[in-house]
PDB file of C-alpha atoms in Angstrom:
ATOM      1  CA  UNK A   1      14.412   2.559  -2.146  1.00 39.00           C
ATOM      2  CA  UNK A   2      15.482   5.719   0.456  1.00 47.00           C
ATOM      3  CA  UNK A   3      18.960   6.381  -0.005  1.00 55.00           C
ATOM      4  CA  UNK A   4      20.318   5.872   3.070  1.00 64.00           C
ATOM      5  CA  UNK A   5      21.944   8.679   5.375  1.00 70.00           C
ATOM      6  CA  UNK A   6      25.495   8.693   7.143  1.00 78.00           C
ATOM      7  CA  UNK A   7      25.843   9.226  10.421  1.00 79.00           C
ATOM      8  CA  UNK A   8      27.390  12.120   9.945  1.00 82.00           C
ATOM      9  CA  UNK A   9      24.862  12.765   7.864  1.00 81.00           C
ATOM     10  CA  UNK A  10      22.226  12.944  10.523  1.00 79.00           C
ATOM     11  CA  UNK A  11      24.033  14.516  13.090  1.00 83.00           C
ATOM     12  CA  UNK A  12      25.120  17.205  10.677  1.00 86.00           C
ATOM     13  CA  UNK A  13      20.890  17.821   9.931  1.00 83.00           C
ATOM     14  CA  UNK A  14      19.950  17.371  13.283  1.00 84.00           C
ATOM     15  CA  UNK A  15      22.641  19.824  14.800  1.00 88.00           C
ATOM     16  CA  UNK A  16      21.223  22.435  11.962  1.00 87.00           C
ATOM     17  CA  UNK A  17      17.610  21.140  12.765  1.00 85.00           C
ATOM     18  CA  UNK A  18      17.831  22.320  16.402  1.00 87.00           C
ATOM     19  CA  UNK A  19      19.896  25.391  16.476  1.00 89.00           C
ATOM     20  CA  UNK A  20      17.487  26.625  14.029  1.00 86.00           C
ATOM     21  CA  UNK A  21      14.793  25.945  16.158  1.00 87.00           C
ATOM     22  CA  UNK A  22      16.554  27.726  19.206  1.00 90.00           C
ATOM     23  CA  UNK A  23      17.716  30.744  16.861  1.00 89.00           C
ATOM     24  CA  UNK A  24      14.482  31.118  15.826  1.00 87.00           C
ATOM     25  CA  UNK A  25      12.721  31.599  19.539  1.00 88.00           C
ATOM     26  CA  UNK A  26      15.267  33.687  20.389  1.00 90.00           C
ATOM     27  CA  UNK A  27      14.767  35.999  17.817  1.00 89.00           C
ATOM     28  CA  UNK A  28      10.950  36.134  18.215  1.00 86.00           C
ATOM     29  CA  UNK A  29      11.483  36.599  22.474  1.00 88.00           C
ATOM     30  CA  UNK A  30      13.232  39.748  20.823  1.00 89.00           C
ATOM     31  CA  UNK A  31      10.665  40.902  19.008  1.00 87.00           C
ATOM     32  CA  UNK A  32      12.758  39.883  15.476  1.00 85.00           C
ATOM     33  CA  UNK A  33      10.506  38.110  13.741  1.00 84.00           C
ATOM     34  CA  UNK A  34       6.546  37.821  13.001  1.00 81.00           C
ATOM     35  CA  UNK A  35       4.057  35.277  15.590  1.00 78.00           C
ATOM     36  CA  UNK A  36       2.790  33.817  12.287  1.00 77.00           C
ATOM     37  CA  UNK A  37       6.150  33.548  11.264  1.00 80.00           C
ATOM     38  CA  UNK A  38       7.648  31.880  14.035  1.00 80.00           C
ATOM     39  CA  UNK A  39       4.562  29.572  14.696  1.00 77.00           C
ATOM     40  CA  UNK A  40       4.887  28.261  11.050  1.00 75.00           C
ATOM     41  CA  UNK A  41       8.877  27.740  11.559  1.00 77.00           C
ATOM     42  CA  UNK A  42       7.875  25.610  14.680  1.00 76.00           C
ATOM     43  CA  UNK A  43       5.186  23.373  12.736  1.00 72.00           C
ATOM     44  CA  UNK A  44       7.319  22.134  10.193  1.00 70.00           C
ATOM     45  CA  UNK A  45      10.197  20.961  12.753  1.00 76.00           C
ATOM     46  CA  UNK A  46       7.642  18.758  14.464  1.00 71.00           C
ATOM     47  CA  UNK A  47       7.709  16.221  10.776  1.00 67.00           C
ATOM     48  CA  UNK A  48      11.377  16.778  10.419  1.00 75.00           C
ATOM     49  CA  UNK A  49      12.013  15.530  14.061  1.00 75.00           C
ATOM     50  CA  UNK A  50       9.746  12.454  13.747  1.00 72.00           C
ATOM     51  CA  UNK A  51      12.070  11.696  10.427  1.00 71.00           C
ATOM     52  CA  UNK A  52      14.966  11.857  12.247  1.00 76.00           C
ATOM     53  CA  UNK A  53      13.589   9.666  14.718  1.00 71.00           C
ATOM     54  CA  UNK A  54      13.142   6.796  11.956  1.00 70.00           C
ATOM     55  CA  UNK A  55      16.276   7.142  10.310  1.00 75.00           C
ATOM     56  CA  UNK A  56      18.161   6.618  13.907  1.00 77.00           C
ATOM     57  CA  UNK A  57      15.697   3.593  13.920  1.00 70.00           C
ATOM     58  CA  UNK A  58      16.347   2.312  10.803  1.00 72.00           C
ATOM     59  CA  UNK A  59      20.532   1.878  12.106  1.00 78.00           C
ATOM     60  CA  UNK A  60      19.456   0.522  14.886  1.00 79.00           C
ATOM     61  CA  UNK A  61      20.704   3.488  17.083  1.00 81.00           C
ATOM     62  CA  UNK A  62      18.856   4.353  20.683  1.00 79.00           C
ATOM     63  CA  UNK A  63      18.062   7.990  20.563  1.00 77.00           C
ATOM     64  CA  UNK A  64      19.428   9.283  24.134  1.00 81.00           C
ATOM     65  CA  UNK A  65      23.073   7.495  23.694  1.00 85.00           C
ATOM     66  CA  UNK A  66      22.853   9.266  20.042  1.00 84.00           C
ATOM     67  CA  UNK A  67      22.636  12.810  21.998  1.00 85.00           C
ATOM     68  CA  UNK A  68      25.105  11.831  24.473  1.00 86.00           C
ATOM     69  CA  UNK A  69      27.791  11.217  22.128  1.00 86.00           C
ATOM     70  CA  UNK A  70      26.912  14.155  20.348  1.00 86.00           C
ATOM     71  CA  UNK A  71      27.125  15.989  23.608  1.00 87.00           C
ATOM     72  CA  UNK A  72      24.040  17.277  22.102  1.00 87.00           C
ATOM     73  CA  UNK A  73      21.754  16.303  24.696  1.00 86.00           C
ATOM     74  CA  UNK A  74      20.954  19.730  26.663  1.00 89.00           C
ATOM     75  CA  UNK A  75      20.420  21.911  22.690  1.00 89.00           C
ATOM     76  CA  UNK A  76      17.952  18.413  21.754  1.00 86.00           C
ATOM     77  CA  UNK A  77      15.628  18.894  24.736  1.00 83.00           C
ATOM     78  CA  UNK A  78      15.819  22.758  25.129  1.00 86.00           C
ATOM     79  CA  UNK A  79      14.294  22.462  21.231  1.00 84.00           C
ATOM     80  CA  UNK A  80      11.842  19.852  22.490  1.00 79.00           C
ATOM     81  CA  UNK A  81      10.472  22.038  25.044  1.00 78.00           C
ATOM     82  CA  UNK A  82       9.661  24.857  22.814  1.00 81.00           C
ATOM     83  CA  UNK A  83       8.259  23.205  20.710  1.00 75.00           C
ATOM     84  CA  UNK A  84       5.664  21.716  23.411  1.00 68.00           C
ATOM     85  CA  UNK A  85       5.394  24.862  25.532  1.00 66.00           C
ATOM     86  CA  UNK A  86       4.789  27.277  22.515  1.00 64.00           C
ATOM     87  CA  UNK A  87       1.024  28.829  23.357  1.00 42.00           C
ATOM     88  CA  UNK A  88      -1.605  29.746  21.469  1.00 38.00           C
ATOM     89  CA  UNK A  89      -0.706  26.986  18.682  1.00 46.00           C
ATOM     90  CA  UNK A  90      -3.487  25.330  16.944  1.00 43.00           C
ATOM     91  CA  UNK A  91      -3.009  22.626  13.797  1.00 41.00           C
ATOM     92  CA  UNK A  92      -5.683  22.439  11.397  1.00 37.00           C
ATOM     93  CA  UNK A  93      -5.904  19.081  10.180  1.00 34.00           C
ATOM     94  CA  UNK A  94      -7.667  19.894   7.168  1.00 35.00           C
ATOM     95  CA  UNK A  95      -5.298  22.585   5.882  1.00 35.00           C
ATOM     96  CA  UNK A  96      -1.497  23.177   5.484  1.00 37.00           C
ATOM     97  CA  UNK A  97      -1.308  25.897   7.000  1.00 37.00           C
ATOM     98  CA  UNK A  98      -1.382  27.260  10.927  1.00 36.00           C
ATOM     99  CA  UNK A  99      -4.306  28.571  12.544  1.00 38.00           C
ATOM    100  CA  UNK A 100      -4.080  31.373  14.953  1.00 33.00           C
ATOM    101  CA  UNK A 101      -6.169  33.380  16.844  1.00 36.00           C
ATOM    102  CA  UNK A 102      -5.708  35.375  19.943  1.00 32.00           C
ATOM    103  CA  UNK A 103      -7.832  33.553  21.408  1.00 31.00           C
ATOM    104  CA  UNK A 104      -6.749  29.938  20.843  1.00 38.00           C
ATOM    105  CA  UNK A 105      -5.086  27.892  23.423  1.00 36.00           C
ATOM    106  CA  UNK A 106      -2.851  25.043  22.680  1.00 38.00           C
ATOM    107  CA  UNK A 107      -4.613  21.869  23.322  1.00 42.00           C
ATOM    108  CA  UNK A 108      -3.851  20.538  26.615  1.00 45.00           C
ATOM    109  CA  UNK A 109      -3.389  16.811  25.444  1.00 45.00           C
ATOM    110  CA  UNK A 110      -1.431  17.926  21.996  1.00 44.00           C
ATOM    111  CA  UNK A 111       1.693  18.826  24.540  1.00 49.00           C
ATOM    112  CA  UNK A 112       2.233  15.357  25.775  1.00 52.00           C
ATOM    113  CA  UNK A 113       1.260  14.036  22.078  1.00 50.00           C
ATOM    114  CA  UNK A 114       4.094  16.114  20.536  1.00 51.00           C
ATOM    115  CA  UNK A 115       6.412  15.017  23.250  1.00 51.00           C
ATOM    116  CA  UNK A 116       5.771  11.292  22.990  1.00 49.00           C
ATOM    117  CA  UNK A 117       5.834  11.488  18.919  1.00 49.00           C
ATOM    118  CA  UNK A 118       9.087  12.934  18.892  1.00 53.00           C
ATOM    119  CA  UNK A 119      10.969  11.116  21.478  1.00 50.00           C
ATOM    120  CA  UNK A 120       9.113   7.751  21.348  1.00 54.00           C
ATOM    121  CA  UNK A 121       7.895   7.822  17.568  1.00 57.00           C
ATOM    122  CA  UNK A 122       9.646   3.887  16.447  1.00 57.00           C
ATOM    123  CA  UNK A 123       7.293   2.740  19.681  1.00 66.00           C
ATOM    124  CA  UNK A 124       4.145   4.339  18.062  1.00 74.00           C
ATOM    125  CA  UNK A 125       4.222   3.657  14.991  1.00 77.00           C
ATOM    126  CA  UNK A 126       5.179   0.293  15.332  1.00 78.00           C
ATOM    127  CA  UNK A 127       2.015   0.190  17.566  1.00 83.00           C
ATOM    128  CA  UNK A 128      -0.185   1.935  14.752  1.00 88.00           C
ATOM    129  CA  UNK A 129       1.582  -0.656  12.482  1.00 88.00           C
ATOM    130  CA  UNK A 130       0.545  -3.365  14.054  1.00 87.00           C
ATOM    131  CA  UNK A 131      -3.053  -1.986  14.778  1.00 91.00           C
ATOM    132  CA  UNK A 132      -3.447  -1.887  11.090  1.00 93.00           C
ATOM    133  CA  UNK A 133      -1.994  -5.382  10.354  1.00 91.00           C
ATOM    134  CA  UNK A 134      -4.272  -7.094  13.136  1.00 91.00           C
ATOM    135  CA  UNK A 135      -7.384  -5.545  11.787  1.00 93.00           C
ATOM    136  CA  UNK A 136      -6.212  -6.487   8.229  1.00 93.00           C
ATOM    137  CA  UNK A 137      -5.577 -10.091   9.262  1.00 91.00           C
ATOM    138  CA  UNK A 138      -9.249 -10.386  10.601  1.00 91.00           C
ATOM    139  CA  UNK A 139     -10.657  -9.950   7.673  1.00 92.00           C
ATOM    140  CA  UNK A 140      -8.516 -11.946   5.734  1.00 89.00           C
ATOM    141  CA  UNK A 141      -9.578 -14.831   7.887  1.00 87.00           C
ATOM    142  CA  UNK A 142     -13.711 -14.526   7.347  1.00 81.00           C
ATOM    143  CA  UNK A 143     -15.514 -16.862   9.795  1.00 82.00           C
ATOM    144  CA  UNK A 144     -13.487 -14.577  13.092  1.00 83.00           C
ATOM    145  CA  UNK A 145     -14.336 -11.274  11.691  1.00 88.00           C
ATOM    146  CA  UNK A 146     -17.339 -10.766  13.275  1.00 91.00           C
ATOM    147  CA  UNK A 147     -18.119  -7.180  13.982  1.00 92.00           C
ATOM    148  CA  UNK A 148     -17.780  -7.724  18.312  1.00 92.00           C
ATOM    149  CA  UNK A 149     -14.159  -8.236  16.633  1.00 92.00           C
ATOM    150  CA  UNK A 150     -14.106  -5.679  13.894  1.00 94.00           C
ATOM    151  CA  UNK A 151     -15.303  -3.062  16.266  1.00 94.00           C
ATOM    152  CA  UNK A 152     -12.459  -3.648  19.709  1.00 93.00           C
ATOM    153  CA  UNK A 153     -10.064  -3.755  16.662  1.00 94.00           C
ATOM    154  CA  UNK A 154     -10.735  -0.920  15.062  1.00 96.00           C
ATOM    155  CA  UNK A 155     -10.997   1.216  18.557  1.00 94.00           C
ATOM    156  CA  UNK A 156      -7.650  -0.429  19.056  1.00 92.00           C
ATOM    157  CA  UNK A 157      -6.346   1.371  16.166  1.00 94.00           C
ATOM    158  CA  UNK A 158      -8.071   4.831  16.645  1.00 94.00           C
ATOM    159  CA  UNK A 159      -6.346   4.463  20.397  1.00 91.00           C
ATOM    160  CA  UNK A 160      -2.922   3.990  18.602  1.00 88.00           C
ATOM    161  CA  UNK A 161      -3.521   6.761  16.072  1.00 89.00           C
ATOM    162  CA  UNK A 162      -4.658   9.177  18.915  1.00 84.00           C
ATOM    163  CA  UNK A 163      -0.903   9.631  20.326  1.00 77.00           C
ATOM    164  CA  UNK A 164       0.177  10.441  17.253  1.00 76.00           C
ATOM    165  CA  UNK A 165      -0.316  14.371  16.359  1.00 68.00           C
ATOM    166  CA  UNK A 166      -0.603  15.107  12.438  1.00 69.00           C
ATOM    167  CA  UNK A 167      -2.295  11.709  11.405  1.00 80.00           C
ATOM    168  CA  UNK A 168      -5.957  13.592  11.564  1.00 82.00           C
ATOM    169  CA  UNK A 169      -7.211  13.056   8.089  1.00 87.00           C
ATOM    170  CA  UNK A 170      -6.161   8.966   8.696  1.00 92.00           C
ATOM    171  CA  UNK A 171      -7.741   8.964  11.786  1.00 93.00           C
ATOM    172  CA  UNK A 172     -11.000  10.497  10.502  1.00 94.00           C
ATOM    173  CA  UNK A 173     -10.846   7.708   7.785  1.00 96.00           C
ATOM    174  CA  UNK A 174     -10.238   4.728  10.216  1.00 96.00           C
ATOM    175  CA  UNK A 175     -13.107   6.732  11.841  1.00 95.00           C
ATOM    176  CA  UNK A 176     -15.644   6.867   9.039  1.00 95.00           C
ATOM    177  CA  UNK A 177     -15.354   2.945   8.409  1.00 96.00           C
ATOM    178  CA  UNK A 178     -15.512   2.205  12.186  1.00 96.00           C
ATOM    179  CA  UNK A 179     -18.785   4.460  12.391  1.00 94.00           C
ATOM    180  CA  UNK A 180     -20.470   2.089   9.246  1.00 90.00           C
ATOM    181  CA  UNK A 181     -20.149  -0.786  11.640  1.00 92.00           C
ATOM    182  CA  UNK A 182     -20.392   0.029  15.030  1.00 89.00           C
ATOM    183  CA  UNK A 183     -24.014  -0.238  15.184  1.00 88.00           C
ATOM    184  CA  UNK A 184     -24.461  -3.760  14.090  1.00 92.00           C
ATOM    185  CA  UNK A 185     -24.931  -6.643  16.124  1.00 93.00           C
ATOM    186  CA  UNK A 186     -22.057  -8.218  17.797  1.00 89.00           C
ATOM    187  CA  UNK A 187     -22.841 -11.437  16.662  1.00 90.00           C
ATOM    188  CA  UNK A 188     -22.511 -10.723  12.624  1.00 92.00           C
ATOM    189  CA  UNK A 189     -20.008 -11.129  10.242  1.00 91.00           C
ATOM    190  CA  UNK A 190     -20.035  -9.733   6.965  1.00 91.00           C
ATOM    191  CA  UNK A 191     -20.596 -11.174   3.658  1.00 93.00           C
ATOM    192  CA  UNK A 192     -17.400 -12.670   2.265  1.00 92.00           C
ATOM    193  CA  UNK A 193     -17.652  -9.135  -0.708  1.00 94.00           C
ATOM    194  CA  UNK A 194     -18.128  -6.861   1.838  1.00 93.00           C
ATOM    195  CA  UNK A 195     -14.834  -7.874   4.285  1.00 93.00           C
ATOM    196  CA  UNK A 196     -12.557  -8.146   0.797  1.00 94.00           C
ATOM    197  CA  UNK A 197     -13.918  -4.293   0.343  1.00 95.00           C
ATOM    198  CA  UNK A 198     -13.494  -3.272   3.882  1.00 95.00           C
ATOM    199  CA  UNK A 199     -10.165  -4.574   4.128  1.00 94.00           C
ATOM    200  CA  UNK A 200      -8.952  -2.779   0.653  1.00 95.00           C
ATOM    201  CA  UNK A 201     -10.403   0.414   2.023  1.00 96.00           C
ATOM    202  CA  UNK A 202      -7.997  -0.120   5.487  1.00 96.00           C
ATOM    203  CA  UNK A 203      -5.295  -0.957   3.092  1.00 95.00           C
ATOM    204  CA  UNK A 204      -5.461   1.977   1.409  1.00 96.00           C
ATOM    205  CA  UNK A 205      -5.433   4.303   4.643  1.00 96.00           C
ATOM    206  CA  UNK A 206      -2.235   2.001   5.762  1.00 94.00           C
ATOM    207  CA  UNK A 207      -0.666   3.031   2.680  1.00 91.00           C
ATOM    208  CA  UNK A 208      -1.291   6.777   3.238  1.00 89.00           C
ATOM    209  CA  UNK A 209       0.281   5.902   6.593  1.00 89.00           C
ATOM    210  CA  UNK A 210       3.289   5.006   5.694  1.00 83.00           C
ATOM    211  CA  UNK A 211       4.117   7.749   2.436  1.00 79.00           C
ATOM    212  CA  UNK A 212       2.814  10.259   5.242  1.00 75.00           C
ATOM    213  CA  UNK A 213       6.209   9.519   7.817  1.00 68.00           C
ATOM    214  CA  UNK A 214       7.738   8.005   4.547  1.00 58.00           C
ATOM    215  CA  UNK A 215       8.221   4.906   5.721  1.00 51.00           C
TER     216      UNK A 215
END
């Protein structure tokens, strides 16, 4: 079980969280620090935001009335827009690392996706969460599942997973499985071996899922 965090606790890390991300632009607008440097610094805020965002979830707390009483508000967003207006930032899913090139643009659709993952993340996930369950269920309940089902289910859940940035690998996963069935008829449902296996395989993706934003 997650030990569970104070409020002061939280406020504490997330005052630290976002001066650090402010100290550190400023110091690379000066010239003070290395691109690769600061591009790396802003990558690994973008995880440590989205766990703030569940621990004020898990006490119930609304995120803006947090700020306000924290008089924090102005600091919070300031962070939030460098993070989404830093150019030339590219994640790799497949590595841990930052890939950079001159060249590269940011994505224009990963701006809005880091925005809406960091100040809406309990709404997504729960939506991802539930994507998972629903296609789950199906299975579970054999003569429904047919693959007409399987397959607006499982573009149900790539749709959820889409607004998330960082989930990649799951999404190529959910992908891979969706891909086996998309091509058979609408009218067929699998053998009763074949659902139990699909629906382990989804199971196991869900679990990654969760350990990923350590829920």
């Amino acid at each position: 079980m997650k030990n569970q965090k104070s409020i002061l606790e939280i406020e504490s890390e997330l005052f630290a969280l976002v001066k650090t991300i402010i100290n550190i632009h400023k110091k690379y607008t000066k010239g003070e620090i290395q691109e690769n440097f600061y591009l790396k610094s802003i990558k690994s805020t973008i995880q440590e935001l989205i766990q703030f965002n569940f621990e004020l979830q898990d006490k119930g707390i609304n995120l803006n009335i947090f700020l306000e009483k924290m008089e924090f508000s102005e600091d919070y967003h300031t962070a939030i827009d460098i993070i989404n207006n830093v150019s030339n930032l590219k994640f790799n899913p497949n590595q841990g690392d930052i890939n950079y090139k001159k060249t590269d643009t940011l994505d224009k659709n990963l701006k809005p996706k880091l925005q809406q993952a960091v100040l809406e993340l309990p709404g997504i996930s729960t939506e991802i969460t539930s994507s998972f369950i629903t296609l789950m269920d199906a299975l579970k309940l054999r003569d429904i599942a047919t693959s007409k089902l399987l397959k607006k289910l499982f573009l149900d859940l790539l749709i959820s997973l889409e607004k998330f940035p960082g989930l990649d690998s799951i999404k190529e996963k959910i992908d891979l499985l969706y891909t086996k069935i998309k091509n058979i008829a609408d009218d067929i449902i699998q053998a009763p071996q074949e659902q139990d296996d699909l629906a382990e395989k989804i199971y196991s993706i869900f679990k990654e899922f969760k350990s990923k934003l350590n829920l």
